Structures are given as C-alpha cells and as structure tokens.
Amino acid sequence: GGYLEHIFKHAAKELFGIEVTEVIYKPLKNKDFQEVTLEKDGQVLLQFALAYGFRNIQNLVQKLKRGKSTYHYVEVMACPSGCLNGGGQIKPEGAGNKDVLQRVEKLYESVRMEIPEKNSRVAEIYEQWLSGKAESVLHTQYDAAKIGRA
C-alpha cells in the first residue's frame, strides 16, 4: 500500500474538519483501480483514486489528457496489486503467485494502522533529528497545474 489512506484522512480533517475513521474503496474497472470519496450533504468534497499496474495507469493518463479526471489526489504504482506484488518481493519456491499474494494481502491488512502525527516515536524523531528543519527537509509545496496544452 501507499499513502492514499493517510492523506485522505488528513485532508478530510484539515480541510473540512471531518474525522474519517474508515476509508471505503470503490472498485472501478478492477481491484487495482479504485476511488475513495468524501461527501457531505450530497456534495463531493474530496475524490481520490489509486491506479496499480500499467494498464490502469494508462487509462488514468488518458482520462487526464481528455480533462475527464475529477481526482484531487491519485496514488500510482506500476506493479499490479501495488508494492505487495512488486519486483522487490521475495518469491517463495513452490507456491503459486496468487496464493502468496493473497497471504501477503491478509498480513498487510492485519497490521495495526497508526496516525504518524499521534505516534510518539515519530514525535521523538522530529524532536531529536529534525528540530527546526523538518519543514524545509520533509515538506513540500504544490502549485496548481494548468489544464490544457501549452
């Protein structure tokens, strides 16, 4: 997995004051192309997507080129099923790739999620190693992209 879930929860809280406890993924064409939406009173406030695997990435790029994307954030990973099925994963001998991937997905889902802002170890690292320079070293700023061709 990536950062979509954390960024979604953080954006909902910071931008709209909404505490999201559970992120619900809506599969589109397949489980490797999904949307997450935050709505209030029938109005879409945030719309995120994840696109794993080259075919889904190509579809997303075409949507972007046609100006048909409404996403505020998109998480993209080249490997089908994301990094859980990436080239850096050890492939055990004798086991089918599908079986191994399902076991890895179950293990990943069983890990307790923590919010970095509330984690005492993260706070300690910020204090000891990044005191006064975290903003310049770890944070970035984005500017709105111009839609259309130059």
XYZ file of N, CA and C in Angstrom:
450
model
N 0.802 -1.182 0.000
C 0.000 0.000 0.000
C 0.852 1.256 0.000
N 0.183 2.368 -0.091
C 0.879 3.641 -0.142
C 0.358 4.605 0.897
N 0.240 5.842 0.512
C -0.123 6.900 1.436
C -1.548 7.418 1.253
N -2.286 6.885 0.301
C -3.604 7.415 -0.011
C -4.491 7.518 1.227
N -4.552 6.455 1.994
C -5.456 6.438 3.139
C -5.099 7.515 4.163
N -3.829 7.635 4.469
C -3.407 8.654 5.437
C -3.667 10.066 4.903
N -3.335 10.304 3.658
C -3.536 11.643 3.073
C -5.022 11.974 3.015
N -5.850 10.980 2.691
C -7.295 11.199 2.633
C -7.835 11.614 4.002
N -7.476 10.856 5.032
C -7.945 11.170 6.393
C -7.443 12.536 6.850
N -6.179 12.804 6.566
C -5.575 14.081 6.975
C -6.245 15.255 6.247
N -6.460 15.117 4.953
C -7.098 16.188 4.169
C -8.531 16.424 4.648
N -9.257 15.360 4.932
C -10.637 15.498 5.414
C -10.667 16.281 6.723
N -9.734 15.977 7.605
C -9.683 16.649 8.907
C -9.223 18.096 8.771
N -8.138 18.313 8.050
C -7.550 19.654 7.941
C -8.384 20.609 7.086
N -8.931 20.110 5.985
C -9.660 20.979 5.064
C -11.135 21.164 5.416
N -11.743 20.101 5.985
C -13.190 20.146 6.194
C -13.617 19.859 7.631
N -12.648 19.589 8.521
C -12.972 19.309 9.910
C -13.717 18.002 10.108
N -13.572 17.075 9.167
C -14.276 15.791 9.229
C -13.282 14.698 9.622
N -13.601 13.985 10.697
C -12.768 12.883 11.173
C -13.222 11.607 10.464
N -12.386 11.093 9.573
C -12.708 9.861 8.846
C -12.089 8.694 9.602
N -12.920 7.756 10.034
C -12.401 6.597 10.768
C -12.173 5.398 9.857
N -12.991 5.276 8.819
C -12.845 4.157 7.884
C -12.883 4.678 6.450
N -11.912 4.254 5.661
C -11.853 4.643 4.254
C -12.476 3.514 3.439
N -13.483 3.851 2.641
C -14.191 2.856 1.826
C -13.735 3.011 0.381
N -13.153 1.937 -0.148
C -12.678 1.925 -1.526
C -13.778 1.410 -2.442
N -13.977 2.101 -3.555
C -14.970 1.688 -4.555
C -14.211 1.213 -5.790
N -14.203 -0.110 -6.047
C -13.518 -0.618 -7.237
C -14.189 -0.084 -8.501
N -13.384 0.304 -9.472
C -13.922 0.774 -10.745
C -13.857 -0.374 -11.741
N -12.854 -0.389 -12.610
C -12.756 -1.455 -13.607
C -12.263 -2.768 -12.992
N -11.459 -2.676 -11.943
C -10.908 -3.850 -11.271
C -10.396 -3.417 -9.893
N -9.905 -4.371 -9.087
C -9.485 -4.017 -7.728
C -8.213 -3.164 -7.702
N -7.550 -3.042 -8.821
C -6.342 -2.214 -8.898
C -6.628 -0.801 -9.403
N -7.888 -0.469 -9.597
C -8.278 0.902 -9.954
C -9.514 1.222 -9.110
N -9.298 1.992 -8.052
C -10.362 2.259 -7.091
C -10.452 3.738 -6.752
N -11.621 4.134 -6.270
C -11.863 5.514 -5.850
C -12.212 5.562 -4.373
N -11.910 6.694 -3.767
C -12.320 6.999 -2.408
C -12.909 8.400 -2.453
N -14.114 8.558 -1.909
C -14.803 9.843 -1.990
C -15.265 10.293 -0.610
N -15.114 11.579 -0.348
C -15.647 12.186 0.869
C -16.787 13.097 0.444
N -17.973 12.823 0.975
C -19.146 13.622 0.642
C -19.757 14.209 1.903
N -20.372 15.366 1.731
C -21.127 15.986 2.822
C -22.347 16.644 2.195
N -23.516 16.273 2.690
C -24.779 16.804 2.179
C -24.901 16.644 0.661
N -24.465 15.496 0.147
C -24.568 15.206 -1.276
C -23.518 15.870 -2.155
N -22.631 16.649 -1.561
C -21.588 17.333 -2.333
C -20.257 16.604 -2.145
N -19.556 16.347 -3.242
C -18.248 15.703 -3.185
C -17.219 16.735 -2.734
N -16.558 16.433 -1.606
C -15.530 17.323 -1.084
C -14.132 16.876 -1.513
N -13.905 15.572 -1.478
C -12.619 15.000 -1.888
C -12.875 13.768 -2.738
N -12.066 13.603 -3.763
C -12.155 12.394 -4.581
C -10.738 11.949 -4.914
N -10.360 10.797 -4.372
C -9.034 10.228 -4.549
C -9.163 8.945 -5.360
N -8.066 8.528 -5.967
C -8.054 7.264 -6.709
C -6.714 6.582 -6.524
N -6.727 5.264 -6.672
C -5.470 4.519 -6.756
C -5.481 3.750 -8.057
N -4.345 3.746 -8.728
C -4.189 3.041 -10.004
C -2.913 2.215 -9.920
N -3.080 0.908 -9.848
C -1.946 -0.009 -9.767
C -1.855 -0.794 -11.070
N -0.660 -0.953 -11.591
C -0.449 -1.690 -12.830
C -0.499 -0.762 -14.034
N 0.306 -1.081 -15.052
C 0.453 -0.198 -16.212
C -0.854 0.046 -16.967
N -1.702 -0.961 -17.111
C -2.949 -0.775 -17.850
C -3.821 0.284 -17.167
N -3.924 0.211 -15.864
C -4.725 1.197 -15.131
C -4.089 2.584 -15.174
N -2.776 2.621 -15.127
C -2.084 3.908 -15.218
C -2.334 4.538 -16.581
N -2.264 3.736 -17.646
C -2.531 4.246 -18.993
C -3.952 4.786 -19.101
N -4.922 4.051 -18.538
C -6.309 4.526 -18.560
C -6.444 5.851 -17.821
N -5.775 5.971 -16.702
C -5.822 7.206 -15.912
C -5.191 8.370 -16.683
N -4.057 8.118 -17.309
C -3.381 9.172 -18.085
C -4.285 9.643 -19.225
N -4.944 8.724 -19.902
C -5.869 9.109 -20.981
C -7.007 9.969 -20.442
N -7.517 9.603 -19.290
C -8.585 10.379 -18.647
C -8.083 11.795 -18.319
N -6.870 11.887 -17.828
C -6.275 13.187 -17.507
C -6.082 14.029 -18.762
N -5.588 13.405 -19.822
C -5.356 14.130 -21.075
C -6.651 14.673 -21.662
N -7.735 13.929 -21.488
C -9.035 14.367 -22.015
C -9.737 15.352 -21.077
N -9.108 15.636 -19.935
C -9.709 16.554 -18.974
C -10.910 15.961 -18.271
N -10.979 14.645 -18.174
C -12.131 13.957 -17.588
C -11.883 13.493 -16.155
N -10.765 13.859 -15.582
C -10.448 13.421 -14.222
C -10.923 14.453 -13.201
N -11.582 13.971 -12.172
C -12.060 14.846 -11.097
C -11.297 14.587 -9.802
N -10.199 13.866 -9.883
C -9.472 13.466 -8.684
C -8.632 14.605 -8.120
N -8.628 14.681 -6.805
C -7.786 15.642 -6.109
C -6.411 15.040 -5.807
N -6.352 13.726 -5.746
C -5.103 13.010 -5.459
C -5.198 11.642 -6.109
N -4.103 11.190 -6.696
C -4.057 9.858 -7.291
C -2.784 9.173 -6.834
N -2.938 7.951 -6.338
C -1.790 7.134 -5.973
C -1.530 6.162 -7.112
N -0.316 6.163 -7.627
C 0.031 5.338 -8.779
C 1.191 4.421 -8.409
N 1.038 3.141 -8.713
C 2.113 2.160 -8.537
C 2.145 1.273 -9.777
N 3.320 1.020 -10.281
C 3.460 0.272 -11.525
C 3.080 -1.200 -11.391
N 3.290 -1.784 -10.230
C 3.026 -3.213 -10.066
C 1.543 -3.485 -9.845
N 1.001 -4.519 -10.495
C -0.368 -4.923 -10.183
C -0.443 -5.274 -8.697
N -1.496 -4.866 -8.020
C -1.677 -5.030 -6.575
C -0.731 -4.140 -5.777
N -0.075 -3.210 -6.423
C 0.812 -2.286 -5.717
C 2.105 -2.955 -5.300
N 2.752 -2.389 -4.301
C 4.060 -2.882 -3.866
C 4.010 -4.277 -3.259
N 2.835 -4.722 -2.830
C 2.730 -6.069 -2.267
C 3.069 -7.129 -3.304
N 2.988 -6.771 -4.577
C 3.283 -7.703 -5.659
C 4.466 -7.194 -6.488
N 5.284 -6.357 -5.893
C 6.378 -5.717 -6.615
C 7.556 -6.628 -6.889
N 8.413 -6.171 -7.767
C 9.594 -6.933 -8.162
C 10.577 -7.146 -7.025
N 10.512 -6.324 -5.996
C 11.423 -6.462 -4.857
C 10.968 -7.488 -3.844
N 9.803 -8.078 -4.043
C 9.292 -9.081 -3.094
C 9.960 -10.423 -3.343
N 10.263 -11.116 -2.273
C 10.853 -12.458 -2.378
C 9.752 -13.414 -2.818
N 10.036 -14.202 -3.835
C 9.065 -15.175 -4.344
C 9.453 -16.563 -3.818
N 8.621 -17.143 -2.922
C 8.961 -18.464 -2.381
C 8.827 -19.553 -3.441
N 9.676 -20.555 -3.323
C 9.641 -21.659 -4.274
C 8.429 -22.549 -4.021
N 7.831 -23.030 -5.087
C 6.753 -23.992 -4.983
C 5.368 -23.399 -4.756
N 5.270 -22.209 -4.281
C 3.954 -21.618 -4.017
C 3.489 -20.838 -5.238
N 2.197 -20.896 -5.506
C 1.639 -20.131 -6.614
C 1.641 -18.651 -6.279
N 1.903 -17.820 -7.277
C 1.994 -16.375 -7.061
C 0.700 -15.812 -6.487
N -0.448 -16.320 -6.951
C -1.743 -15.826 -6.478
C -1.937 -16.143 -4.989
N -1.554 -17.368 -4.586
C -1.663 -17.759 -3.172
C -0.787 -16.880 -2.290
N 0.430 -16.673 -2.717
C 1.369 -15.857 -1.944
C 0.840 -14.436 -1.825
N 0.358 -13.871 -2.917
C -0.160 -12.511 -2.895
C -1.347 -12.391 -1.941
N -2.246 -13.373 -1.946
C -3.392 -13.342 -1.032
C -2.942 -13.405 0.426
N -1.932 -14.223 0.708
C -1.413 -14.309 2.084
C -0.756 -12.993 2.496
N 0.004 -12.394 1.593
C 0.664 -11.116 1.890
C -0.387 -10.025 2.109
N -1.443 -10.000 1.288
C -2.512 -9.015 1.453
C -3.187 -9.158 2.822
N -3.444 -10.405 3.258
C -4.064 -10.630 4.575
C -3.140 -10.147 5.693
N -1.865 -10.431 5.566
C -0.901 -9.962 6.578
C -0.868 -8.439 6.622
N -0.847 -7.810 5.463
C -0.813 -6.344 5.388
C -2.054 -5.737 6.046
N -3.213 -6.338 5.778
C -4.464 -5.837 6.358
C -4.522 -6.036 7.869
N -3.775 -6.999 8.397
C -3.815 -7.274 9.836
C -2.936 -6.320 10.649
N -2.066 -5.585 9.979
C -1.176 -4.661 10.682
C -1.975 -3.477 11.210
N -1.729 -3.129 12.456
C -2.428 -2.005 13.072
C -1.923 -0.706 12.451
N -2.855 0.096 11.963
C -2.508 1.384 11.357
C -2.330 2.426 12.451
N -1.325 3.262 12.297
C -1.103 4.358 13.235
C -1.050 5.663 12.480
N -1.558 6.685 13.110
C -1.503 8.016 12.529
C -0.152 8.610 12.916
N 0.697 8.956 11.939
C 2.037 9.454 12.254
C 2.048 10.638 13.217
N 1.062 11.533 13.090
C 1.029 12.716 13.940
C 0.804 12.377 15.407
N 0.264 11.168 15.687
C -0.019 10.762 17.067
C 0.959 9.708 17.569
N 1.971 9.386 16.794
C 2.929 8.358 17.155
C 4.089 8.977 17.929
N 4.348 8.470 19.131
C 5.392 9.045 19.986
C 6.788 8.881 19.376
N 7.027 7.807 18.641
C 8.345 7.620 18.007
C 8.584 8.646 16.902
N 7.548 8.930 16.146
C 7.669 9.943 15.096
C 7.947 11.305 15.735
N 7.228 11.620 16.808
C 7.445 12.890 17.516
C 8.875 12.985 18.041
N 9.394 11.863 18.534
C 10.764 11.821 19.048
C 11.780 12.078 17.928
N 11.566 11.481 16.777
C 12.467 11.695 15.635
C 12.438 13.158 15.208
N 11.245 13.727 15.124
C 11.130 15.150 14.779
C 11.905 16.003 15.771
N 11.772 15.689 17.044
C 12.420 16.486 18.088
C 13.940 16.328 18.064
N 14.430 15.089 17.994
C 15.867 14.828 18.082
C 16.630 15.119 16.792
N 16.069 14.740 15.674
C 16.806 14.802 14.423
C 16.374 15.941 13.500
N 15.156 16.369 13.635
C 14.648 17.336 12.680
C 14.240 18.664 13.320
N 14.607 18.852 14.545
C 14.219 20.051 15.281
C 14.554 21.322 14.501
N 13.524 22.065 14.170
C 13.696 23.331 13.469
C 13.891 23.230 11.969
N 14.110 22.034 11.433
C 14.340 21.927 9.995
C 13.408 20.940 9.286
N 12.450 20.368 10.005
C 11.530 19.392 9.398
C 10.779 19.990 8.216
N 10.312 21.206 8.366
C 9.537 21.857 7.302
C 10.337 21.942 6.003
N 11.589 22.348 6.097
C 12.397 22.510 4.882
C 12.909 21.184 4.324
N 13.079 20.178 5.184
C 13.638 18.902 4.746
C 12.557 17.932 4.259
N 11.420 17.884 4.930
C 10.423 16.856 4.652
C 9.165 17.339 3.942
N 8.877 18.606 4.021
C 7.617 19.103 3.481
C 7.838 19.742 2.111
N 6.795 19.768 1.325
C 6.881 20.372 0.005
C 5.644 21.228 -0.231
N 5.668 21.927 -1.317
C 4.543 22.788 -1.665
C 4.187 22.508 -3.113
N 2.902 22.522 -3.399
C 2.444 22.256 -4.756
C 1.746 23.483 -5.314
N 1.887 23.676 -6.581
C 1.182 24.747 -7.267
C 0.147 24.118 -8.200
N -0.926 24.815 -8.411
C -1.976 24.301 -9.281
C -1.428 24.130 -10.696
N -1.766 22.992 -11.284
C -1.331 22.712 -12.654
C -2.309 23.348 -13.611
N -1.788 23.867 -14.710
C -2.651 24.452 -15.741
C -3.164 23.324 -16.616
N -4.454 23.294 -16.811
C -5.084 22.257 -17.625
C -5.044 22.710 -19.090
N -4.761 21.758 -19.956
C -4.718 22.088 -21.384
C -3.292 22.062 -21.898
N -3.169 22.197 -23.158
C -1.843 22.134 -23.783
C -1.269 23.538 -23.915
N 0.033 23.601 -23.783
C 0.714 24.903 -23.893
C 0.932 25.281 -25.330
